[in-house]
XYZ file of C-alpha atoms in Angstrom:
193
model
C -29.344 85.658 12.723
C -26.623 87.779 11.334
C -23.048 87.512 12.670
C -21.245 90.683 12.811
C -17.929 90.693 11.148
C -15.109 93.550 10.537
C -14.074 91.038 7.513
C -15.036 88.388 5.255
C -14.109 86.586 2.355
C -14.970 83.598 -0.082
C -15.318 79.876 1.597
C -14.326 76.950 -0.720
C -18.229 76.354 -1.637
C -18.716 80.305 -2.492
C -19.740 81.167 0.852
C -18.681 84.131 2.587
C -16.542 83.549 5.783
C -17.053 85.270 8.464
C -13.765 86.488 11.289
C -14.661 85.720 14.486
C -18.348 85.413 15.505
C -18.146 83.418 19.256
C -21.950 83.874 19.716
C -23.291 82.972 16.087
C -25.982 79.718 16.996
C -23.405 77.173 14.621
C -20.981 78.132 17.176
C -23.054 77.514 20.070
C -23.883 74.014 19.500
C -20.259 72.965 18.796
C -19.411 74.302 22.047
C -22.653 72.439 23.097
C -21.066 69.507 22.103
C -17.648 70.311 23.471
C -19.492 70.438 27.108
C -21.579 67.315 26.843
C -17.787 65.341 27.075
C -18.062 65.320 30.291
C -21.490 64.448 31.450
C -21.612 61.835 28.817
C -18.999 60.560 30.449
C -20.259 60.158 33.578
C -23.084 59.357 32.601
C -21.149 55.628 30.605
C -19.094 55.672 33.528
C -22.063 55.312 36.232
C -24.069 53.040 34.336
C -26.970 55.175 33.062
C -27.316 53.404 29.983
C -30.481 54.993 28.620
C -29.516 58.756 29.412
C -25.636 58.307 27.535
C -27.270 56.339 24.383
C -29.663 59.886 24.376
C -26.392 62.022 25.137
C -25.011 60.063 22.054
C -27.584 61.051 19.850
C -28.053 64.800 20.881
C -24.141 65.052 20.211
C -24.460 63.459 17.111
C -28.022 66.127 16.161
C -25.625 69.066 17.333
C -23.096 67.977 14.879
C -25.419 67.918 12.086
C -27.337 71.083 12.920
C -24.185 73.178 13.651
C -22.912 73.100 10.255
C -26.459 73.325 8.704
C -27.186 76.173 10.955
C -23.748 77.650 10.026
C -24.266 77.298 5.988
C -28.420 78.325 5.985
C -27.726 81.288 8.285
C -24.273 82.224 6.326
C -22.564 82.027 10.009
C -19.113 80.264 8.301
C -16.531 81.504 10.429
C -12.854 80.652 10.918
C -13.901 79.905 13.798
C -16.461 77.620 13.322
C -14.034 75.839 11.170
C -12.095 75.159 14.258
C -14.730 74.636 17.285
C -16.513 71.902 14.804
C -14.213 69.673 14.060
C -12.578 70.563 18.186
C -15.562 69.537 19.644
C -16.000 66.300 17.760
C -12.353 65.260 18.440
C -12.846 65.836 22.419
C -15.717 64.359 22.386
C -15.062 61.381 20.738
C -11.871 61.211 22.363
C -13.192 61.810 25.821
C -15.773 58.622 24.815
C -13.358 56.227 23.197
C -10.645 56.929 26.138
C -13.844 55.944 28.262
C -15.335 52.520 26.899
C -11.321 51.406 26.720
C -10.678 51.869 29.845
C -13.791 50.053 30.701
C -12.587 47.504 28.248
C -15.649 47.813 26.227
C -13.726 48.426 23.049
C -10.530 46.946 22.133
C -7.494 48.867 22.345
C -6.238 48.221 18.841
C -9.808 50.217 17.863
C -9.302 52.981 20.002
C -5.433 53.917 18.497
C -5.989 54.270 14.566
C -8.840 56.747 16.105
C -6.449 58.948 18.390
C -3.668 58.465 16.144
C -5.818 59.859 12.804
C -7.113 62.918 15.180
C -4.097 63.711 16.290
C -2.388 63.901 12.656
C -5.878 65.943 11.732
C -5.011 67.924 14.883
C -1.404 68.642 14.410
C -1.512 69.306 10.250
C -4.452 71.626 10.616
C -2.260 73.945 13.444
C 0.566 73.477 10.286
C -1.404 74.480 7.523
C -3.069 77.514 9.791
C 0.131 78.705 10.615
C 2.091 78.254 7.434
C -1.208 80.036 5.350
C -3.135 81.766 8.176
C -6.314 79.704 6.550
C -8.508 77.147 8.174
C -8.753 74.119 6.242
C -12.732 72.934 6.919
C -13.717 69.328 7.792
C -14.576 67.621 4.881
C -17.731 65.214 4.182
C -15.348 62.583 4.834
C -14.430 63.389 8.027
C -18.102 63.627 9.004
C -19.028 60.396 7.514
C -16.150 58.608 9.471
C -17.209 60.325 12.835
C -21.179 59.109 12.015
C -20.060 55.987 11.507
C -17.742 55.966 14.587
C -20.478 56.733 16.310
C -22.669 53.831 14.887
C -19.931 51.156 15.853
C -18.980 52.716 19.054
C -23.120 52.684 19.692
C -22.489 48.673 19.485
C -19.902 48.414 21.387
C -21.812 50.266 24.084
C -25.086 48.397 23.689
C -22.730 44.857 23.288
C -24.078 44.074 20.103
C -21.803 41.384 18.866
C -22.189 38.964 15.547
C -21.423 40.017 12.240
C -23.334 44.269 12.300
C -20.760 44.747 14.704
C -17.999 43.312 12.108
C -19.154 45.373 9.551
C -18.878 48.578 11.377
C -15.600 48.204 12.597
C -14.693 47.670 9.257
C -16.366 50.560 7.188
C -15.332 52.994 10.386
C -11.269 51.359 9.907
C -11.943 52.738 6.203
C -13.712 56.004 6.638
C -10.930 56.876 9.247
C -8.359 56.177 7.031
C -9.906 57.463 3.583
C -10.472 60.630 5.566
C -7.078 61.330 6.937
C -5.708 60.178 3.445
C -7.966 63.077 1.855
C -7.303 65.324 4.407
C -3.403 65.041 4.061
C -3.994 65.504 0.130
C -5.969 68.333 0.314
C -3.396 70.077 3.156
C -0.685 69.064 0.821
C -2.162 70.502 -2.287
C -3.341 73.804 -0.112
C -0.025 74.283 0.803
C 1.363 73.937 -2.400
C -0.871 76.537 -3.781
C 0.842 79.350 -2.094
């Protein structure tokens, strides 16, 4: 699967990236992702248990396989840099938004994770249009949103005790170690220039 590009240049891990490229298969499956917001929705929202825990997990296998697809296939693109990371924020958002209104997670969980996507959000559209680069999600950022997805999993399923606990706990740290790395490496991009 080549992408057809008019330009390219080096990616942080000595990849080329590619301009543009809507139709490459990485880019695909984030927008995959992107359009299972909704119907994962409704699915949590109607009470289909089973089908939105197997909506969970074939968001979280696009996830993974986008950026493996993307790497193994040399389909890096500024735009996949940008529907990646876009479809995991909706997504998650459109989910977390969800169970709190349901009042199956707290509300004090659900603001550190709009509040840290939102910063992501806002400094990327910075950085992007102070450099014209895309800063790339970072194996932070993924780690944070697997996790995320682990915990909000058990707040689904109501499993309560001490896992639960736990996972709020790591996921409170990923979030934050991630935005904290993020902001660095913006900070240090910027002052690059």
């Amino acid at each position: 699967m080549e992408v057809k590009s008019t330009s390219q240049r080096s990616a942080e891990d000595g990849s080329e990236v590619q301009q543009g490229s809507l139709w490459g298969a990485s880019n695909l499956l984030s927008i995959a992702r992107l359009l299972m917001t909704l119907p994962t929705c409704l699915l949590v929202y109607y009470g289909h248990r089973d089908l939105a825990v197997i909506s969970f997990f074939v968001a979280a296998f696009t996830d993974y396989l986008d950026g493996w697809v993307a790497r193994r296939f040399n389909q890096i693109s500024d735009l996949g840099k940008i529907l990646d990371p876009l479809a995991d924020k909706v997504y998650v958002a459109g989910v977390v938004i969800l169970l709190a209104t349901l009042g199956v997670i707290p509300l004090w969980f659900l603001l550190p994770i709009l509040l840290r996507d939102l910063l992501i959000l806002v400094g990327g559209i910075y950085v992007e249009r102070k450099t014209g680069e895309v800063l790339p999600s970072n194996w932070t950022g993924k780690w944070a949103v697997g996790v995320l997805s682990i915990t909000l999993l058990l707040f689904y399923l109501e499993v309560n005790g001490i896992a639960l606990q736990i996972f709020i706990v790591i996921t409170l740290a990923m979030l934050s170690l991630s935005l904290f790395l993020y902001v660095k490496r913006a900070y240090a991009h910027l002052q690059s220039l």
